Amino acid sequence: MHVSRSQEVAARFCLDRMTQELFDIDQQIARKEVTEEEGEVLKEKVRNQIDHYSSMDGSAKFLLGTMGAFTVLYIIAVGGGVAVGVLDRNMYWKDALDQYVMLSSGYLVLFVVPLFLTSLGFKTTKAN
């Protein structure tokens, strides 16, 4: 959670800085330091950076919420598996816990690892 929060803060600082850059470009155009065409090119570059950092901010929030949901589902799967093992299959609770923690961990790895890799793609892919 700390990493996601720091990514969110970094993205917001970058977005604030880029708003200032857009203002500076307008000031340069007003002072005739750059032409209108050059100013539009510079503004487009800044807008592309804004899109990139905005997507980083959104993907950090998406990843945090999804990981929380998977944690809850993992706990429910382990608890339900132990209950089925003890009540339905007449297993000793420690044996049921061992078996269903392993099964639930496989489920977690099967779904969380691709999600994590996908979210890394969201964070590192620059918007065109």
XYZ file of C-alpha atoms in Angstrom:
128
model
C 0.000 0.000 0.000
C 2.880 2.373 0.758
C 4.319 1.921 -2.734
C 0.952 2.666 -4.339
C 0.542 5.790 -2.231
C 4.005 7.039 -3.133
C 3.290 6.413 -6.829
C 0.051 8.349 -6.525
C 1.797 11.291 -4.840
C 4.604 11.285 -7.418
C 2.096 11.267 -10.273
C 0.194 14.181 -8.744
C 3.377 16.225 -8.267
C 4.262 15.597 -11.915
C 0.769 16.624 -13.017
C 1.018 19.842 -10.997
C 4.419 20.595 -12.517
C 3.079 20.014 -16.017
C 0.231 22.445 -15.483
C 2.894 25.016 -14.637
C 4.783 24.054 -17.816
C 1.662 24.744 -19.913
C 1.362 28.147 -18.254
C 5.053 28.858 -18.934
C 4.610 27.977 -22.612
C 1.691 30.416 -22.827
C 3.891 33.086 -21.257
C 6.677 32.374 -23.767
C 4.195 32.762 -26.623
C 2.926 36.035 -25.146
C 6.507 37.377 -24.845
C 7.221 36.227 -28.432
C 10.069 33.942 -27.304
C 8.535 31.104 -29.338
C 6.132 31.140 -32.260
C 2.536 29.942 -32.028
C 3.428 26.740 -33.936
C 6.406 25.953 -31.701
C 4.238 26.630 -28.662
C 1.589 24.185 -29.869
C 4.247 21.503 -30.408
C 5.585 22.070 -26.876
C 2.055 21.990 -25.441
C 1.322 18.705 -27.229
C 4.425 17.131 -25.694
C 3.311 18.264 -22.230
C -0.233 16.962 -22.865
C 1.194 13.549 -23.785
C 3.139 13.522 -20.510
C -0.018 14.496 -18.620
C -1.874 11.552 -20.191
C 0.964 9.210 -19.214
C 1.123 10.293 -15.581
C -2.665 10.323 -15.294
C -2.770 6.687 -16.372
C -0.080 5.867 -13.797
C -2.195 7.429 -11.062
C -5.274 5.471 -12.150
C -3.468 2.149 -12.450
C -2.056 2.457 -8.923
C -5.581 2.894 -7.567
C -6.856 0.009 -9.711
C -4.114 -2.316 -8.509
C -4.641 -1.441 -4.847
C -8.379 -2.110 -5.003
C -8.006 -5.348 -6.925
C -5.324 -6.707 -4.598
C -7.574 -5.968 -1.633
C -10.424 -7.863 -3.283
C -8.192 -10.854 -4.029
C -6.982 -10.899 -0.416
C -10.568 -11.121 0.821
C -11.354 -13.857 -1.721
C -8.264 -15.805 -0.639
C -9.320 -15.705 3.016
C -12.844 -16.800 2.108
C -11.502 -19.655 -0.057
C -9.230 -20.910 2.726
C -11.970 -20.659 5.349
C -14.532 -22.361 3.132
C -12.070 -25.081 2.155
C -11.209 -25.846 5.773
C -14.911 -25.950 6.648
C -15.639 -28.369 3.786
C -12.624 -30.502 4.687
C -13.563 -30.774 8.366
C -17.343 -31.029 8.058
C -17.846 -32.881 4.781
C -14.687 -34.939 4.307
C -14.045 -35.648 7.999
C -10.462 -34.382 7.819
C -8.452 -33.254 10.810
C -8.483 -29.417 10.838
C -4.696 -29.132 10.436
C -4.721 -31.435 7.406
C -7.629 -29.518 5.891
C -5.836 -26.226 6.535
C -2.644 -27.491 4.867
C -4.481 -28.787 1.827
C -6.779 -25.841 1.260
C -4.113 -23.200 1.881
C -2.085 -24.824 -0.894
C -5.092 -25.008 -3.227
C -6.106 -21.419 -2.497
C -2.525 -20.221 -2.977
C -2.495 -21.816 -6.414
C -5.733 -19.991 -7.203
C -4.214 -16.738 -5.975
C -1.071 -17.152 -8.076
C -3.117 -18.140 -11.132
C -5.148 -14.923 -11.056
C -2.974 -12.348 -9.285
C 0.300 -12.737 -11.179
C -1.252 -11.965 -14.611
C -3.145 -9.059 -13.051
C 0.049 -7.687 -11.534
C 1.934 -8.001 -14.824
C -0.921 -6.298 -16.654
C -0.920 -3.413 -14.182
C 2.825 -3.010 -14.671
C 2.080 -2.634 -18.351
C -0.412 0.132 -17.512
C 2.225 1.919 -15.459
C 5.083 1.663 -17.915
C 3.284 2.148 -21.234
C 3.531 5.721 -22.404
C 0.417 7.193 -23.986
C 0.746 8.270 -27.596
